mmCIF file of C-alpha atoms in Angstrom:
data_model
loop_
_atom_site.group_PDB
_atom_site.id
_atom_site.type_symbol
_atom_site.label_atom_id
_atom_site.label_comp_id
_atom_site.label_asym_id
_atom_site.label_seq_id
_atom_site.Cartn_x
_atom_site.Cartn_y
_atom_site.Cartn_z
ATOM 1 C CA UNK Q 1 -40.910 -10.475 0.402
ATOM 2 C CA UNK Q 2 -37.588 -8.797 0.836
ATOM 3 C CA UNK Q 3 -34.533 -10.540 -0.037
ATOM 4 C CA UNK Q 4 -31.932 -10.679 2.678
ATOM 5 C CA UNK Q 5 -29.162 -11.641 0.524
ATOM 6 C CA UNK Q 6 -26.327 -9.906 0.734
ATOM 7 C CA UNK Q 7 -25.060 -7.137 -2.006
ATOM 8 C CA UNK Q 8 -23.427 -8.875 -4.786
ATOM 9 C CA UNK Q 9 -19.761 -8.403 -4.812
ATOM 10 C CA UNK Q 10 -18.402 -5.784 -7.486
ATOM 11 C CA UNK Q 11 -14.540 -5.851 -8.284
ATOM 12 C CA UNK Q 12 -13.214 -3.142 -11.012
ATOM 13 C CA UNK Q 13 -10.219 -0.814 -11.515
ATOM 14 C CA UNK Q 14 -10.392 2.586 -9.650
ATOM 15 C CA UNK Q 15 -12.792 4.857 -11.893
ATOM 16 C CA UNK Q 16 -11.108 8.050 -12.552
ATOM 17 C CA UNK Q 17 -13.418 9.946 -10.893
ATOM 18 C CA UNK Q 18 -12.818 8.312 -7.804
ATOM 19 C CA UNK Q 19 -12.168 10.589 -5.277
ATOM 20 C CA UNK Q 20 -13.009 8.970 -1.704
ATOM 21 C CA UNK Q 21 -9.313 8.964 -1.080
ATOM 22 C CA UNK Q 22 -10.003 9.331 2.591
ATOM 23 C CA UNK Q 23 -12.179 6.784 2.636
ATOM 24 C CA UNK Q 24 -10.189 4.695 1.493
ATOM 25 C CA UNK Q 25 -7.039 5.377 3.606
ATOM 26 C CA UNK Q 26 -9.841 4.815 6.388
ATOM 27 C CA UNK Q 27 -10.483 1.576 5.078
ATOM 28 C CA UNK Q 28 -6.882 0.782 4.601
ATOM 29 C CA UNK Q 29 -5.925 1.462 8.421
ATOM 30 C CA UNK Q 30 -8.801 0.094 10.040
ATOM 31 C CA UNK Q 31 -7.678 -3.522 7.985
ATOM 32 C CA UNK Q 32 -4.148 -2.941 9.155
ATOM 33 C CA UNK Q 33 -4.250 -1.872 12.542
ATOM 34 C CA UNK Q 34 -3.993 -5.107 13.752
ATOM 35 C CA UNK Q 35 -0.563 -4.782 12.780
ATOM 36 C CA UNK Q 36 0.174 -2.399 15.327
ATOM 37 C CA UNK Q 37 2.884 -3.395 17.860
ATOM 38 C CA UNK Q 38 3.209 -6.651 16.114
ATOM 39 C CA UNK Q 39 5.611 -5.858 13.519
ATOM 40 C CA UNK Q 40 8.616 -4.147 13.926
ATOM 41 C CA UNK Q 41 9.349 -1.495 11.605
ATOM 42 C CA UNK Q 42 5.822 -0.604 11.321
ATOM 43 C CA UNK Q 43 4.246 -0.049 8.473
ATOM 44 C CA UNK Q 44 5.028 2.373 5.550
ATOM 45 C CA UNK Q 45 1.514 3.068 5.935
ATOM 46 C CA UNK Q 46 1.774 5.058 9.075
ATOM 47 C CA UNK Q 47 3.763 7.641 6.656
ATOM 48 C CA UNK Q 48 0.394 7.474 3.950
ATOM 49 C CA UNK Q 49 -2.247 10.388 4.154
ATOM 50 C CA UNK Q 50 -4.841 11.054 1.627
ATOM 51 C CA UNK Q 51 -2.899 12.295 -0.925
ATOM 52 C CA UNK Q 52 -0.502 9.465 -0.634
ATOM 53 C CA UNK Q 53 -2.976 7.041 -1.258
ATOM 54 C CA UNK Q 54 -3.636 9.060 -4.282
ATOM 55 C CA UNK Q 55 -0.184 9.174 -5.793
ATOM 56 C CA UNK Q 56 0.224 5.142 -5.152
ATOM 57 C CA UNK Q 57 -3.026 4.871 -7.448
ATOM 58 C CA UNK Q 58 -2.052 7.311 -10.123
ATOM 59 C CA UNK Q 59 1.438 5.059 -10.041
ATOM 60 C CA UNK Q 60 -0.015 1.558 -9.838
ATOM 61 C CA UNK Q 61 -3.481 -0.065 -10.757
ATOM 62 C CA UNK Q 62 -5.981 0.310 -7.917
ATOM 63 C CA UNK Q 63 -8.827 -2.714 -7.515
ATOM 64 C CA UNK Q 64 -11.958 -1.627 -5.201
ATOM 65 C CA UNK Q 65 -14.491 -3.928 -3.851
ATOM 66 C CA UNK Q 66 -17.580 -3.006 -3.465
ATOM 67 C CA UNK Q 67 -20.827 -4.369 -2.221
ATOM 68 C CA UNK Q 68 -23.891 -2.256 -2.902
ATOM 69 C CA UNK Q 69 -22.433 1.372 -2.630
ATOM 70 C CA UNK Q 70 -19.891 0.147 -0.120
ATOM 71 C CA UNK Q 71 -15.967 0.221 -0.113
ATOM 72 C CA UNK Q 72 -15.457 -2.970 1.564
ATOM 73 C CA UNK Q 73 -11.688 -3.736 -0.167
ATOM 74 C CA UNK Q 74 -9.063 -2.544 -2.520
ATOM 75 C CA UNK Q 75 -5.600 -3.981 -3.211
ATOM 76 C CA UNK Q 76 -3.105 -2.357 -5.302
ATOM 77 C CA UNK Q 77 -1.084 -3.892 -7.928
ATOM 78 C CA UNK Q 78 2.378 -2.836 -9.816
ATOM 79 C CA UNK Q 79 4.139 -3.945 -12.859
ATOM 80 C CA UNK Q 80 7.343 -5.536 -12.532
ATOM 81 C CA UNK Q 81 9.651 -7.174 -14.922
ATOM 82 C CA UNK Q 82 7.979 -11.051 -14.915
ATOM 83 C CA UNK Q 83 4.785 -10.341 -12.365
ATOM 84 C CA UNK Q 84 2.576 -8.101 -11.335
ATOM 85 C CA UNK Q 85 3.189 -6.917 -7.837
ATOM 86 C CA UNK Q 86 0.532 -6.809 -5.410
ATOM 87 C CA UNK Q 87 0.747 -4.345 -2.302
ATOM 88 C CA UNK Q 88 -1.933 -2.923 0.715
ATOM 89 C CA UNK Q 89 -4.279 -5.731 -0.035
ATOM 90 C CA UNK Q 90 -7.089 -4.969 2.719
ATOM 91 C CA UNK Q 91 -10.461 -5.771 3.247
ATOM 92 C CA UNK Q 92 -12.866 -3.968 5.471
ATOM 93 C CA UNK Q 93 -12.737 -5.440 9.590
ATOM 94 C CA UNK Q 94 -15.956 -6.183 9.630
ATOM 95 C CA UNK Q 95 -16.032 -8.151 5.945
ATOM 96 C CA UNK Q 96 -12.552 -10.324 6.572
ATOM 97 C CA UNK Q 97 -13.417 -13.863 6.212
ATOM 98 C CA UNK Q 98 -16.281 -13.401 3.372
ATOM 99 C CA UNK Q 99 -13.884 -14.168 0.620
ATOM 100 C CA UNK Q 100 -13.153 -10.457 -0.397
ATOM 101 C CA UNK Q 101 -9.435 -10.904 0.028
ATOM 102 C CA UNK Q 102 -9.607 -13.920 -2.344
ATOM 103 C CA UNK Q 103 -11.837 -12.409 -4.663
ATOM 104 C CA UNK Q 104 -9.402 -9.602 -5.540
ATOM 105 C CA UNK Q 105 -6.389 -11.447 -5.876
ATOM 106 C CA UNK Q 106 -8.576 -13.647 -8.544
ATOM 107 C CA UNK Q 107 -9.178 -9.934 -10.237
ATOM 108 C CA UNK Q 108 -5.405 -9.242 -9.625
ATOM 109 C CA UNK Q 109 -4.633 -12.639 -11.640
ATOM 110 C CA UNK Q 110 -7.093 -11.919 -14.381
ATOM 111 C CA UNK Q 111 -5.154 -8.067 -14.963
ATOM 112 C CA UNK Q 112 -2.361 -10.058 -14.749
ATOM 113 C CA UNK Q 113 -3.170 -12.416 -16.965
ATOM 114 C CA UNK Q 114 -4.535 -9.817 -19.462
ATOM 115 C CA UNK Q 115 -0.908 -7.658 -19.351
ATOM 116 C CA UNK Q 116 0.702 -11.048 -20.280
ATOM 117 C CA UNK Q 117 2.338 -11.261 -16.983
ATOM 118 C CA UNK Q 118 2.833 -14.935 -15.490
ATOM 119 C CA UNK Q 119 2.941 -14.362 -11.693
ATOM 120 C CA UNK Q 120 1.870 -12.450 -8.822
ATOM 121 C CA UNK Q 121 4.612 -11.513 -6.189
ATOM 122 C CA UNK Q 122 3.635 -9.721 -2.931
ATOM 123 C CA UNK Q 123 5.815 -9.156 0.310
ATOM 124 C CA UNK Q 124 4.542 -9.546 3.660
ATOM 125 C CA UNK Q 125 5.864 -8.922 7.313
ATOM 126 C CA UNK Q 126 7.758 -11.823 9.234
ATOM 127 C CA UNK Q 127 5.342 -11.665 12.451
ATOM 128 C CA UNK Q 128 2.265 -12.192 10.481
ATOM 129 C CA UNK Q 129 1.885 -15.675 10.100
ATOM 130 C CA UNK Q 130 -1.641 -15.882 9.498
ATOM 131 C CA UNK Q 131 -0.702 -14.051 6.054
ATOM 132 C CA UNK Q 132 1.312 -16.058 5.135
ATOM 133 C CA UNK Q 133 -1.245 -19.356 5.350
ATOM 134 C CA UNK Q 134 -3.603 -17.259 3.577
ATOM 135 C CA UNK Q 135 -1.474 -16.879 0.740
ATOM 136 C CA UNK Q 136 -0.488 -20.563 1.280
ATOM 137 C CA UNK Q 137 -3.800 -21.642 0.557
ATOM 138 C CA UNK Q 138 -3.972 -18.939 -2.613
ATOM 139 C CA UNK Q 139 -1.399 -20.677 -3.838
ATOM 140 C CA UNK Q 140 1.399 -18.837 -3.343
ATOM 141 C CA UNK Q 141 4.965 -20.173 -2.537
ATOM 142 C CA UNK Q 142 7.688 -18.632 0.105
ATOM 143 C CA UNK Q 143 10.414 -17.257 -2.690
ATOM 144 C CA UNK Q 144 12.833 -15.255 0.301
ATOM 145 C CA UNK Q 145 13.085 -12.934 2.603
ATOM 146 C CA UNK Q 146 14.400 -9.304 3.180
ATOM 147 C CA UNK Q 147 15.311 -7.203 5.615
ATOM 148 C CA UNK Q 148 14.441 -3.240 5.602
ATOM 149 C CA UNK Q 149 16.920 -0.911 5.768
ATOM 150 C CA UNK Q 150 18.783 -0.591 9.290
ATOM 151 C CA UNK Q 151 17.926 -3.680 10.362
ATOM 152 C CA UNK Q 152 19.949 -7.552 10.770
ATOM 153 C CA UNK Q 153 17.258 -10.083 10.072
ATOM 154 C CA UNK Q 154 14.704 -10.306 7.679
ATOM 155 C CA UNK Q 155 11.432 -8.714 8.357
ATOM 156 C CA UNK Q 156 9.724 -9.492 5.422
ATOM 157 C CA UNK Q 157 8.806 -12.632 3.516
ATOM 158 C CA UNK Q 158 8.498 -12.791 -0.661
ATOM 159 C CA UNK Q 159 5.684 -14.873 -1.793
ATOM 160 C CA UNK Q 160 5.241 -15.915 -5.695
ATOM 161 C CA UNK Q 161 2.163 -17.527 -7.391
ATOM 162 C CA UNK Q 162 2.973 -18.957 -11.096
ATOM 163 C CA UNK Q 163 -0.217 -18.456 -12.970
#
């Protein structure tokens, strides 16, 4: 009898052979493109192509998802003096609410864990309140706000989790 389980979840730093960079810049607009018109500026992913997404990974630690074969997730993460910094955390449209967002920031705490590092920081955008109960409920706390360049009230919130 076949099994009709789903493929197991696989988490792991970027290979270096990795080279689906378009793929994954698909993946990584299609997760935030609900952000269009809702936040205001938009995202510094509008200015990202291919090679972009490249750079950011030769720069920073890149963590895929993948079930089976599939890219289903990714989430980038940074060293910074006291944390590791986690940026374009997205998860495939059609896989949000399995747990794949959760499951790499538990990989992100492990790396972070494992470069001595005792807390994750990440920023998100004012207007998108259901991020910020997500990371709520990750365990992260509200630690400020900023405002980009140009503008007079903040647009983006900092969140910190002590690990």
């Amino acid at each position: 009898m076949p099994s009709t389980s789903p493929p197991a979840l696989r988490i792991a730093p970027a290979d270096p052979a990795f080279a689906d960079w378009p793929g994954l810049l698909a993946l990584v607009q299609a997760a935030f493109a609900v952000m269009e018109g809702r936040i205001d500026p938009p995202s510094s992913l509008a200015r990202m192509d291919a090679a972009a997404m490249r750079a950011k990974a030769q720069a920073e630690t890149l963590l895929l998802a993948h079930e089976g074969g599939t890219l289903v997730g990714c989430l980038f993460a940074a060293e910074r003096p006291g944390a590791l910094y986690i940026g374009k955390l997205a998860v495939r449209p059609d896989r949000q609410g399995a747990g794949i967002g959760a499951a790499l920031m538990r990989a992100a705490e492990a790396l972070a864990r494992a470069r001595g590092l005792p807390a994750l920081e990440l920023q998100t955008r004012v207007e998108l309140t259901g991020n910020h109960a997500a990371f709520a409920r990750m365990g992260f706390a509200q630690t400020g706000a900023t405002a980009h360049p140009g503008y007079d009230r903040p647009t983006s919130l900092s969140f910190r989790k002590t690990l």
